[in-house]
Every structure is written in C-alpha cells, then in structure tokens.
CSV table of C-alpha atoms in Angstrom, one decimal:
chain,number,residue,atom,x,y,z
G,1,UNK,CA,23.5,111.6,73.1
G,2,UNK,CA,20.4,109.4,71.9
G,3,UNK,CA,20.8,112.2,68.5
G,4,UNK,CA,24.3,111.5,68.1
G,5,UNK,CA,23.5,107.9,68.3
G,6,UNK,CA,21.0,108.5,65.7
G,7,UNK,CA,23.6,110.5,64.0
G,8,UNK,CA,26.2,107.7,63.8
G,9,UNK,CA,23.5,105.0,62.9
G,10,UNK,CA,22.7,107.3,60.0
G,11,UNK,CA,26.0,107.5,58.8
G,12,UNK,CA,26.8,104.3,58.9
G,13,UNK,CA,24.3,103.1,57.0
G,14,UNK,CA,24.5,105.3,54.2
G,15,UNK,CA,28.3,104.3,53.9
G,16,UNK,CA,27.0,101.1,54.1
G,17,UNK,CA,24.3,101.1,51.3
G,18,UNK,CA,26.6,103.4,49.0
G,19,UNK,CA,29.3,100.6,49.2
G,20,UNK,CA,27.1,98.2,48.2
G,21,UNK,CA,25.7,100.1,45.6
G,22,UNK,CA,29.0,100.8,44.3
G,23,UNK,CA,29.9,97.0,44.3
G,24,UNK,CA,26.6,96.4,42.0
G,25,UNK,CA,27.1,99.0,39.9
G,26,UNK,CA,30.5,100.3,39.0
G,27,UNK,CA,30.6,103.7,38.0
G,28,UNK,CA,30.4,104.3,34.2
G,29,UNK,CA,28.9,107.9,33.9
G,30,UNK,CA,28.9,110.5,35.7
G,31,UNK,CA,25.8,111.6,36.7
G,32,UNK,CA,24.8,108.5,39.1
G,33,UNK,CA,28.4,108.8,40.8
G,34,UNK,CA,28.1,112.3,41.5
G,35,UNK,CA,24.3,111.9,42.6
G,36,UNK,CA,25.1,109.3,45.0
G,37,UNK,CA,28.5,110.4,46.9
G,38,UNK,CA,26.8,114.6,47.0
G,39,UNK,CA,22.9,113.3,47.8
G,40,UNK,CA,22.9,110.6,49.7
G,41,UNK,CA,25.2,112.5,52.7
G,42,UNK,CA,22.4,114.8,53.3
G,43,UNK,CA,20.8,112.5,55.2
G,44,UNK,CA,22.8,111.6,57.9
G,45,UNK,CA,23.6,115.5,58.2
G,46,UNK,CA,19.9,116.2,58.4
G,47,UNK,CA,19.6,113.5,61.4
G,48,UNK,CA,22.9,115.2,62.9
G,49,UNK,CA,20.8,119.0,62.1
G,50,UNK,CA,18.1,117.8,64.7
G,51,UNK,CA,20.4,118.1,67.6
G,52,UNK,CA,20.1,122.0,67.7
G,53,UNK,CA,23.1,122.8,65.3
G,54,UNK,CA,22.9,124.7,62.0
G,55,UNK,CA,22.6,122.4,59.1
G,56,UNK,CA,25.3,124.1,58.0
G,57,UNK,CA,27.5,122.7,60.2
G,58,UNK,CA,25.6,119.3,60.2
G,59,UNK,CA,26.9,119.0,56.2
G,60,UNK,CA,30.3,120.5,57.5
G,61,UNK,CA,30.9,117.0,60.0
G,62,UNK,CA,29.0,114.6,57.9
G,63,UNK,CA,30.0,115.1,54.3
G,64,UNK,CA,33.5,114.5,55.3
G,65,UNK,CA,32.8,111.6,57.7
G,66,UNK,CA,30.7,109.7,55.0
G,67,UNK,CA,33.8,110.4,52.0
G,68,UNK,CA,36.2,109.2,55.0
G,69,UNK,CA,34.2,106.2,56.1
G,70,UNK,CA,33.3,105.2,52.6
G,71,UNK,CA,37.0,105.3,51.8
G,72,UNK,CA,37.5,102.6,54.5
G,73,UNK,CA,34.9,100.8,53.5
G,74,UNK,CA,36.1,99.9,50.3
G,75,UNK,CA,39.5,100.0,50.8
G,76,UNK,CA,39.3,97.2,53.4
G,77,UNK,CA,36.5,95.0,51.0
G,78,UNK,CA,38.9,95.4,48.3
G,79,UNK,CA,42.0,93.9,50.5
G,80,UNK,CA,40.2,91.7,52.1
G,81,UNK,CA,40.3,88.2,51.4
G,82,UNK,CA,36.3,87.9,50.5
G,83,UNK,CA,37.1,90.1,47.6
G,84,UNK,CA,36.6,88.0,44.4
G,85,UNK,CA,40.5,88.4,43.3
G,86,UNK,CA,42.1,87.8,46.7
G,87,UNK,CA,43.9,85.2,45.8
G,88,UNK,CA,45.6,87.0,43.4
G,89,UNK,CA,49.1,89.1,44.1
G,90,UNK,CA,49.6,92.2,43.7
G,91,UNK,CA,50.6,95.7,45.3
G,92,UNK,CA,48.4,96.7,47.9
G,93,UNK,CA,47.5,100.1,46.6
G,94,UNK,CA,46.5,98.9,43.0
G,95,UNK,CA,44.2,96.7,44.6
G,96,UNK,CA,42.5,99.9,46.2
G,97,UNK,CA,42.3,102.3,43.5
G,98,UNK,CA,42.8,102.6,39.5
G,99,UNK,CA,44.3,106.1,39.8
G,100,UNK,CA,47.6,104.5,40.5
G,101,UNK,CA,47.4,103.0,37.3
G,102,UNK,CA,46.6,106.2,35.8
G,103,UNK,CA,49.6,108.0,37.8
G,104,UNK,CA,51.9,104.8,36.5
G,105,UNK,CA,50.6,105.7,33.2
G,106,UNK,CA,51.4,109.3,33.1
G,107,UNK,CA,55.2,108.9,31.6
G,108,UNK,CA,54.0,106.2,28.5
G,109,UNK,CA,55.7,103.3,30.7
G,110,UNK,CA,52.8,101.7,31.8
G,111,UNK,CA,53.9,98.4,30.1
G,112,UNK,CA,57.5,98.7,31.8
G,113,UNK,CA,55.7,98.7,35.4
G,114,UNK,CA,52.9,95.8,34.3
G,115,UNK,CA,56.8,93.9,33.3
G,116,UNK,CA,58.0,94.9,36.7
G,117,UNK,CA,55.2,93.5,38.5
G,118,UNK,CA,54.8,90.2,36.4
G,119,UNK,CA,58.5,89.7,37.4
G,120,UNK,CA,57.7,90.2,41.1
G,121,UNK,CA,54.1,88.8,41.6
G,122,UNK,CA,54.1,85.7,38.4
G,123,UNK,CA,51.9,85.1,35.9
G,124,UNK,CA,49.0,86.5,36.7
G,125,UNK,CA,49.0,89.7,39.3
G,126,UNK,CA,46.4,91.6,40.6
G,127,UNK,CA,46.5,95.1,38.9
G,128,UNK,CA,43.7,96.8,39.8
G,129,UNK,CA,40.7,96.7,42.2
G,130,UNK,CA,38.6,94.4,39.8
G,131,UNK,CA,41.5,93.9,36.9
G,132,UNK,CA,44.0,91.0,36.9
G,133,UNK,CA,46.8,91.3,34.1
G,134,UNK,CA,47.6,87.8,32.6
G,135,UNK,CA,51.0,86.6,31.2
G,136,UNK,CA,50.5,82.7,30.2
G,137,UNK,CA,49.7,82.1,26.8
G,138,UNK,CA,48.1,79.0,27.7
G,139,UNK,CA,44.5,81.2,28.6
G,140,UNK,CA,45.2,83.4,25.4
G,141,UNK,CA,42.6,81.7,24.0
G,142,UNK,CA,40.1,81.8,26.6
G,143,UNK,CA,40.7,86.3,26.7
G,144,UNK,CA,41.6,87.3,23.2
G,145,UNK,CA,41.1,84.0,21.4
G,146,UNK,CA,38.3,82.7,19.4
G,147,UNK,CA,37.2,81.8,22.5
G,148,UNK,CA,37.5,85.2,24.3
G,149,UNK,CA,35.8,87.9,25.9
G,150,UNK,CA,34.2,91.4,24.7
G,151,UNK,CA,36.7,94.6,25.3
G,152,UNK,CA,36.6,95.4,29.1
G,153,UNK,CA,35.7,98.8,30.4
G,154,UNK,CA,39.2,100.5,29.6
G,155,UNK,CA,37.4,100.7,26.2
G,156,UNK,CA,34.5,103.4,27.1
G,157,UNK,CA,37.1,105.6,27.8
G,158,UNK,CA,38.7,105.6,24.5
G,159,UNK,CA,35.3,106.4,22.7
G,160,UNK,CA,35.4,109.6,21.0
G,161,UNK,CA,31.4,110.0,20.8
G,162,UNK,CA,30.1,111.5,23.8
G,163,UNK,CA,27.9,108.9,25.2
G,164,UNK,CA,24.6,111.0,24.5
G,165,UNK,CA,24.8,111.3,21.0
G,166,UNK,CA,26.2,107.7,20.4
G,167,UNK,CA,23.9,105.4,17.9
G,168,UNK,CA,24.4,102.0,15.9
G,169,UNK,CA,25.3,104.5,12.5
G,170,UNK,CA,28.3,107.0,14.8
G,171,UNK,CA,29.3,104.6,17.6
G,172,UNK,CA,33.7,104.7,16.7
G,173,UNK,CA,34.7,101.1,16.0
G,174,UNK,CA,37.5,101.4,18.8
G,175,UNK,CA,34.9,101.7,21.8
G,176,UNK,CA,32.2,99.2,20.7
G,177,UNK,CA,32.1,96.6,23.4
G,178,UNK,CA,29.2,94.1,21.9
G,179,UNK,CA,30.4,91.0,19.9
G,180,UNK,CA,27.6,91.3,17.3
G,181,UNK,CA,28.0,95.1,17.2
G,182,UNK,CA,31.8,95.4,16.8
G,183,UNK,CA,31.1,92.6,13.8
G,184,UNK,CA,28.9,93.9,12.0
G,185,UNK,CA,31.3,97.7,11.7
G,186,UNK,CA,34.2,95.8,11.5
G,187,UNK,CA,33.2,94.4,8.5
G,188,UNK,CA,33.6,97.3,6.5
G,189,UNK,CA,37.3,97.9,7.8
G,190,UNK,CA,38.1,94.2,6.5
G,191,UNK,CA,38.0,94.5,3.6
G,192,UNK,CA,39.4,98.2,3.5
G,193,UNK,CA,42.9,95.6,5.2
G,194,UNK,CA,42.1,92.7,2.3
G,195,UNK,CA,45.0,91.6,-0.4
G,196,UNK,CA,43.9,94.2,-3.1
G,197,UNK,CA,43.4,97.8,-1.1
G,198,UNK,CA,46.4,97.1,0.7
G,199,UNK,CA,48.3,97.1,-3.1
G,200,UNK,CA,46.2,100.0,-4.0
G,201,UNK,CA,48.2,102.0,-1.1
G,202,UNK,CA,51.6,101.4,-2.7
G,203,UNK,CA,51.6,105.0,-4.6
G,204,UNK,CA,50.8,106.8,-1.0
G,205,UNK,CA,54.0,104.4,0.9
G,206,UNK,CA,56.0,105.4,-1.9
G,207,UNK,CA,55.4,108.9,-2.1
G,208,UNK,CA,55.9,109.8,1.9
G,209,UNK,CA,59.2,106.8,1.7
G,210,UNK,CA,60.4,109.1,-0.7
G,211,UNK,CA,59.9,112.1,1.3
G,212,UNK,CA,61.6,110.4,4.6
G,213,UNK,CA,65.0,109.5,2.5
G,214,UNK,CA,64.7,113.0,1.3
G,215,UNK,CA,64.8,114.2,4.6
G,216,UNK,CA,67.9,111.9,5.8
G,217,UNK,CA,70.0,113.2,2.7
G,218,UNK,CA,68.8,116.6,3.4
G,219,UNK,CA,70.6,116.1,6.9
G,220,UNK,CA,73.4,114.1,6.2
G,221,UNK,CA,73.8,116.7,3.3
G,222,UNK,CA,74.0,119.5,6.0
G,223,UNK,CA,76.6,117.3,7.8
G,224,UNK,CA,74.4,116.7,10.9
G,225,UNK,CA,76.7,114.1,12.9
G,226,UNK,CA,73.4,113.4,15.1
G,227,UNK,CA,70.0,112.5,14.3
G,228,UNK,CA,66.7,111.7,16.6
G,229,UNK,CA,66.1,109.0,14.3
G,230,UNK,CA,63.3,107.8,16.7
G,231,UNK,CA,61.8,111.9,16.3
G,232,UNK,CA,62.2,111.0,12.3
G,233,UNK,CA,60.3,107.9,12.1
G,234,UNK,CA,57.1,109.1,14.5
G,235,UNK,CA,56.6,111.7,12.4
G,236,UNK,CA,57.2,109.8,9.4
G,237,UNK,CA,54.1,107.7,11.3
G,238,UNK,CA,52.2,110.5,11.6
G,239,UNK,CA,51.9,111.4,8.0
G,240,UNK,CA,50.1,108.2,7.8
G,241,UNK,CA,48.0,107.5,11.1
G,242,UNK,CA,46.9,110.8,11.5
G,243,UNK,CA,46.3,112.7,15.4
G,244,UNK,CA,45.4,109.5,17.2
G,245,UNK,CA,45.3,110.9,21.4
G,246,UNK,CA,44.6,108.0,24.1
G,247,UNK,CA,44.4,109.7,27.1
G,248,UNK,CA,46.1,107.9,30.1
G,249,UNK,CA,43.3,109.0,32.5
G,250,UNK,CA,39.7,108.2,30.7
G,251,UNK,CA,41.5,104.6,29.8
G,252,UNK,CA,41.5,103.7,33.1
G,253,UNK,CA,38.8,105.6,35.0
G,254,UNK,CA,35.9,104.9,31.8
G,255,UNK,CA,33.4,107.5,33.4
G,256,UNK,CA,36.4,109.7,33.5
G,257,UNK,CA,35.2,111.1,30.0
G,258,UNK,CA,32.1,112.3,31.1
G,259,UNK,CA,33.4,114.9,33.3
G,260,UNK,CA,36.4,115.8,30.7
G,261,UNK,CA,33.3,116.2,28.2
G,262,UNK,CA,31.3,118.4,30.9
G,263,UNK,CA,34.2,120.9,30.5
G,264,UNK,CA,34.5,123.2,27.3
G,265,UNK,CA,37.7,124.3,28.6
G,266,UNK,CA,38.7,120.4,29.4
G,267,UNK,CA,37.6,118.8,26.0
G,268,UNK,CA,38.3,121.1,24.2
G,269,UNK,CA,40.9,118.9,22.2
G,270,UNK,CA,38.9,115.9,22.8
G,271,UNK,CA,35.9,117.6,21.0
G,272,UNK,CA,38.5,118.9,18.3
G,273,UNK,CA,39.6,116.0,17.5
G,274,UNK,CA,36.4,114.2,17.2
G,275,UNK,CA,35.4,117.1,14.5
G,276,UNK,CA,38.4,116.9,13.2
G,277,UNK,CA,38.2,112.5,12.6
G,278,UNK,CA,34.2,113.1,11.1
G,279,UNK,CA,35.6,116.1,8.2
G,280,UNK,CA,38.5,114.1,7.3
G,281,UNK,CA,35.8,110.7,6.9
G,282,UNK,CA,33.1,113.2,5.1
G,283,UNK,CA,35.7,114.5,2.6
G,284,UNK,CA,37.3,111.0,2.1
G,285,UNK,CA,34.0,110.1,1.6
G,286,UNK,CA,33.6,112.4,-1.2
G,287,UNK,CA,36.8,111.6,-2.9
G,288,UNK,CA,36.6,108.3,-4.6
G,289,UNK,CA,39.5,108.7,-6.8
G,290,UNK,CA,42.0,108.6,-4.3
G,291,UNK,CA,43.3,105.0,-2.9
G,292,UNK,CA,45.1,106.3,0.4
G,293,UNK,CA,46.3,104.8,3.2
G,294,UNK,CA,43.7,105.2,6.2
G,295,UNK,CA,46.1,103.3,8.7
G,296,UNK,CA,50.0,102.3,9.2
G,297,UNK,CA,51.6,100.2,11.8
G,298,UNK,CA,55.4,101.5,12.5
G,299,UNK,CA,57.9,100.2,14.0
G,300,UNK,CA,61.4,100.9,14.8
G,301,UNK,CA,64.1,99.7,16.5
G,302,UNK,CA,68.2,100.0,16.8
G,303,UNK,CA,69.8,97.3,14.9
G,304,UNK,CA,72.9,95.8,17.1
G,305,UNK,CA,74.1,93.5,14.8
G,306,UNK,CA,76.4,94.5,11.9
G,307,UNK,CA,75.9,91.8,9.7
G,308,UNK,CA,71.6,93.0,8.9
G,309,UNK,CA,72.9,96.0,8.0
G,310,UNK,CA,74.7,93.9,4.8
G,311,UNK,CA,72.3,91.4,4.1
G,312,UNK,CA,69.0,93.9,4.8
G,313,UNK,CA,70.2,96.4,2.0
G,314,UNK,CA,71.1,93.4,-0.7
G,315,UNK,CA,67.9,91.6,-0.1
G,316,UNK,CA,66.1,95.3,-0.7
G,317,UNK,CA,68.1,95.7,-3.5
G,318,UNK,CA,67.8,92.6,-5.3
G,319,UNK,CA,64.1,92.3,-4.7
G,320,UNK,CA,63.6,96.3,-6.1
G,321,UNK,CA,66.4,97.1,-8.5
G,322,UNK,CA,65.0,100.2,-9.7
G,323,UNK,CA,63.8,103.9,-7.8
G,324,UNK,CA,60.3,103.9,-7.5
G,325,UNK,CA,59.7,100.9,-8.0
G,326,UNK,CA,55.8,99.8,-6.9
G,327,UNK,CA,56.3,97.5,-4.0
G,328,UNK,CA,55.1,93.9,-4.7
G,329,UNK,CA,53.8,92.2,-1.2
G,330,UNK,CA,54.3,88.8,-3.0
G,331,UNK,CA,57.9,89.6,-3.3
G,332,UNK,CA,58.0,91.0,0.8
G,333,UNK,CA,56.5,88.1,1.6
G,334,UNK,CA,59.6,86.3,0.7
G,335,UNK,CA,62.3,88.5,2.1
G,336,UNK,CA,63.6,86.7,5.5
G,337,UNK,CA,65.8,88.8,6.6
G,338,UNK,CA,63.7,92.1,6.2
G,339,UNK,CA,60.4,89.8,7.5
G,340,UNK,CA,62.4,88.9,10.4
G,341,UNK,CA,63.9,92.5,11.4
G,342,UNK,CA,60.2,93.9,11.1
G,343,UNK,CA,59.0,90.7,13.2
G,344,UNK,CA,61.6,91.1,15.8
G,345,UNK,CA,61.4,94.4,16.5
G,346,UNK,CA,57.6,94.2,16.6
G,347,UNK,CA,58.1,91.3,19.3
G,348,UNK,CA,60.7,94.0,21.1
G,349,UNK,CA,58.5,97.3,20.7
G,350,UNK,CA,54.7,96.5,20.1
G,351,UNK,CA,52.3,98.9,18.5
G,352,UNK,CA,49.9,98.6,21.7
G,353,UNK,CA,52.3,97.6,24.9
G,354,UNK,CA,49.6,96.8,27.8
G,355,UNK,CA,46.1,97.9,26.5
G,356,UNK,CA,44.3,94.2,25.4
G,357,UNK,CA,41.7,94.3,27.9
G,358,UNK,CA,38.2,92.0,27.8
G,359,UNK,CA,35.8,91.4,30.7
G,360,UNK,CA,33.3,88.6,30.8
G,361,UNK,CA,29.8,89.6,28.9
G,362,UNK,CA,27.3,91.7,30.7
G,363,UNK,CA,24.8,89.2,31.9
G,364,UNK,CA,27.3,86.4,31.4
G,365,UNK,CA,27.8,86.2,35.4
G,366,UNK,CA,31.3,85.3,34.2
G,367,UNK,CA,33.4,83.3,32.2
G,368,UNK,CA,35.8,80.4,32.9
G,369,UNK,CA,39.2,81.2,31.9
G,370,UNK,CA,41.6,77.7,31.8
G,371,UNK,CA,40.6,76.8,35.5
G,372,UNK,CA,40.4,80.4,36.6
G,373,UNK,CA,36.9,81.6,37.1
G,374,UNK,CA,36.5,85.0,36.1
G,375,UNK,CA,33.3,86.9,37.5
G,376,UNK,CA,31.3,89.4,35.7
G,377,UNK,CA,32.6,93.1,36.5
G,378,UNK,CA,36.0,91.7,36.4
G,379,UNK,CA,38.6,92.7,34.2
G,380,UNK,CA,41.6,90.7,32.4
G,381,UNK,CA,44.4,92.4,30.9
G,382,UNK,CA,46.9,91.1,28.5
G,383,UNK,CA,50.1,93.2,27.8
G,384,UNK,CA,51.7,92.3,24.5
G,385,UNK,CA,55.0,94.0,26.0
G,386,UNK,CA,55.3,91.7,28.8
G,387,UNK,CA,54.2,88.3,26.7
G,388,UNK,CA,56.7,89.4,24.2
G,389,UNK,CA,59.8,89.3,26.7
G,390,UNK,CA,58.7,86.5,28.7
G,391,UNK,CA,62.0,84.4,29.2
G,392,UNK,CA,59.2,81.4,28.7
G,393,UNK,CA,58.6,82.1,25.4
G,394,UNK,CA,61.7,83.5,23.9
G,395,UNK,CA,64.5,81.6,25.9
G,396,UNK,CA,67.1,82.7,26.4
G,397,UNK,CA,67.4,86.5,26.3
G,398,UNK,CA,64.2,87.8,25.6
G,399,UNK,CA,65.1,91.2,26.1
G,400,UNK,CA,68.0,91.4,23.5
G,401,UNK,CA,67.5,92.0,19.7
C-alpha cells in the first residue's frame, strides 16, 4: 500500500506539473509536446515498477492513467471560472479543445457555425480554449486596426516553410507573425498592388475574360440548359490565383504541421506545393518581360433582382464600346451600379469568411481591447462573414442581396 501511495503521489504530480507546463507554454512544435506527454509518464510507472510488477505492466496502468488524468485536468481549468475567458460564452466543448473547430471546419462552413454561435452567445463568444471570436466593430480597431494586434497562432499553421529551414530571406509573407518583419516583406508586394502594376495586368484580365465568355458561348452553343456557373467562375479564379491549399487542421492546431511535415507520405502535397510556389517565383523571376497577374480576388454571387441585369450590361457597354477594349480603372471607378454589385456581393460572400485572427505580442503580457483586457496567449478572432450580416450593421435584412 505505502508503494501505491507512492504510486498515486507520483502520478499526480506529474499530471500536475505537465498541466502547468502546458499553460506556460502552449504547444507550437512537435518535438517538446511529444517529449513531455511519452517522457515524463515514465516516472510515475517506474515508482509503480518498485512494487514487484514488470515495468511493463507499470507503463501499461500509468501511461493511460497520466493521458486520462491530464485530460481532466485541463478540461476542468479550462471550464472553470479561474480560466482567463470565463466570463465569456460559449459551447462547453470549444472551450475544451480546438479539434472541434477543426471537425466544424472540415465541410468549408466554419464561418456559418462562428454566425450560428454569435446568434446564440452575442457579440463576443468564446470559441476556443484560449480564442474568443469578436463581432462589434467598435474594438475593430483595437484587433485589426492601426491600433491592432500581430497575426495569432492560426497563422503558423498556414506557413509553407518547414520551420527548420525558415530565415528572414524564405520566411512566406502569409505566416510572418512580427510587426517589423511582416513590414519590411510586405513592402515589396505594395507596390507589386500600387496604381500602375495593377494597369499593367489589363492584357492577362483580358486574355482569360476572353477565354471565360468563350467557354459560356461554347455551352450555350451546345444548348446546355444548365450550367454550374459557381464550377465556371472558381476555375476561372484558378487560372489566376494559382493552387492556394489552407488546410482546415494545421490552421487550428499550429504544431499540427510539424507532424504532417514528419510524414513523406502525409506532406507529400504540402511539400509539392511549396516546390511547386518556389519554381513558379524563380522562373517569374527570370521573365521580366511579362507583366502578369500574381493575385485576383473573385467573387460571385446570384443576382435576384431583374432590374441589374439592365442597368449592369448598359453601364458596361457604355463605359467599353468596343471588344477588347483595355480596361481603364479610372472609368470602373465610376461605374455605380457594377461598383455596387461587386461591393455587395463581397459584403454577402467574402474572400476570407472567419480566418482574421491576432493575439497580443509575445512579451506584451497583453493588450487592452475597448475595456476588454486581453492576456498574452490569448487569441481574438474576427470573421468578416459574420460582421458582414450583422443585422447592426446592415439593418434591415442583412442576409438578402
């Protein structure tokens, strides 16, 4: 019995110290996780060993009992009303773990469920075990503002350089978390978005325009009476953005990517597609005759109302008389009607639904957010797609065209 007690005290304190180790430091690679939850259980089944049983056997009761106890641990911390976001709603078990999140994100609807749950919870609901999702534009300012935060973890996940061979010259744009870092590359896509490259594209938007009318004449030609126009324009999209993956899983579990990068046979596409963006930048690189498009936002949307479908076409017309004409953005910038369709169905159907995340500055200790204190290790996330159809905001039927 006095072994058993030993035993027990053993294995309490190891869940014990793990848990706080885990509070401290949340996992972001996965060497340290994997260390702590397979090394540090050999000592309570070494005490348990002593009592004349195979070790073995020892590992056989305690490695279970410490994943089982260190389960409770944190699940009751995280619902309990010391944690940090207590006082926040939300449903019990995205408090406890992010994998919910990632089996919510699984079918591309995560923004629909964030919606759901800001039309249950309020403004500001508790998403996550240390994330909080925030619908009141009043603290825009204070997240993604001049005023804002750094990109929150969600971020490491979408980096496409394996952490090991990432440096201040390779480090992708997209997973850059430092202020003064992420400035000083972004530079360089500014002014690729300035005025004057933007009418050096024209040729490229013209060329694969052309190609999608072709394609619709092509099919009405055929007398197709039904058309995936939806199908049409992604892979109109495509031709421009390129393969651009986002994995639902590695967004919201960051060290996530170290095990998918562990496995040939699970990163495979991962490490494909990182080869794949680093050829395509060498040989653009070596091309400096060709003004292309490196990026383009789509959007699309069904038009309810009858009357657009006059006035768009006219104003289209009237602004471009002529086929292949080079499209001046002096003269979009004056066309209402088509301004307001592409407005209005980017307010309906934004290019990123739920993914704005920032988290307080490492070191910061936190950051105050309108009079909400947010703590360092804590994450806020803003979902354009809930903003966007917030009867607040766009009174009185946010969610119709």
């Amino acid at each position: 019995m006095p072994m058993f007690s030993a035993y027990s005290l053993a294995l309490c304190a190891t869940v014990f110290a793990t848990h706080l180790w885990f509070k401290a430091h949340e996992p972001k690679s996965m060497l340290p996780f994997l260390a702590t939850i397979l090394i540090i259980p050999t000592f309570p089944a070494y005490v348990l060993s002593c009592s004349q049983i195979s070790l073995i056997l020892a590992c056989c009761l305690a490695y279970p009992s410490f994943y089982m106890l260190l389960f409770i641990s944190i699940g009751s911390y995280r619902l309990s009303p010391f944690h940090p976001l207590a006082n926040y709603p939300g449903p019990t078990i995205a408090k406890i773990s992010k994998v919910w999140t990632v089996h919510k994100s699984m079918d591309g609807k995560l923004a629909h469920y964030y919606k759901m749950l800001h039309d249950q919870y309020g403004p500001i609901v508790h998403v996550g075990p240390n994330e909080i999702s925030v619908a009141e534009k009043d603290l825009l300012p204070f997240i993604i503002g001049t005023q804002g935060m750094p990109k929150g973890p969600l971020w490491e996940g979408r980096a496409i350089t394996p952490k090991k061979n990432r440096n201040q010259s390779n480090y992708s744009l997209i997973g850059v978390r430092d202020l003064t870092h992420h400035s000083h590359l972004r530079k360089t896509w500014n002014r690729a978005f300035s005025e004057e490259p933007l009418q050096d594209y024209q040729d490229i938007l013209i060329q694969n325009a052309n190609n999608l009318v072709e394609v619709l004449e092509k099919r009405f030609m055929e007398g197709s009476v039904e058309l995936d126009i939806a199908n049409v324009i992604n892979l109109f999209s495509f031709d421009f953005m390129g393969d651009l993956a986002t994995p639902a899983l590695t967004m919201q579990i960051p060290w996530s990517v170290a095990i998918v990068q562990a496995f040939p046979w699970l990163s495979t596409s991962l490490r494909s597609f990182g080869a794949f963006a680093v050829s395509q930048a060498k040989l653009r690189a070596s091309n400096e005759s060709r003004k292309d498009l490196f990026y383009y936002l789509r959007s699309y949307s069904d038009v309810p109302q009858d009357s657009l479908f006059a006035f768009i076409p006219c104003e289209i017309e009237e602004a471009f008389p002529d086929s292949g004409t080079n499209i001046d953005i002096q003269k979009l910038d004056k066309m209402p009607w088509l301004n307001a369709v592409i407005n209005e169905t980017l307010r309906l159907q934004p290019p990123v639904p739920s993914g704005l995340q920032r988290a307080p500055a490492v070191g910061s200790k936190g950051k105050l957010v309108g009079s909400h204190y947010i703590k360092e290790g804590t994450s806020v996330l803003v979902s354009p797609y809930v903003l966007h159809r917030d009867p607040r905001y766009f009174f009185p039927h946010p969610d119709k065209y």
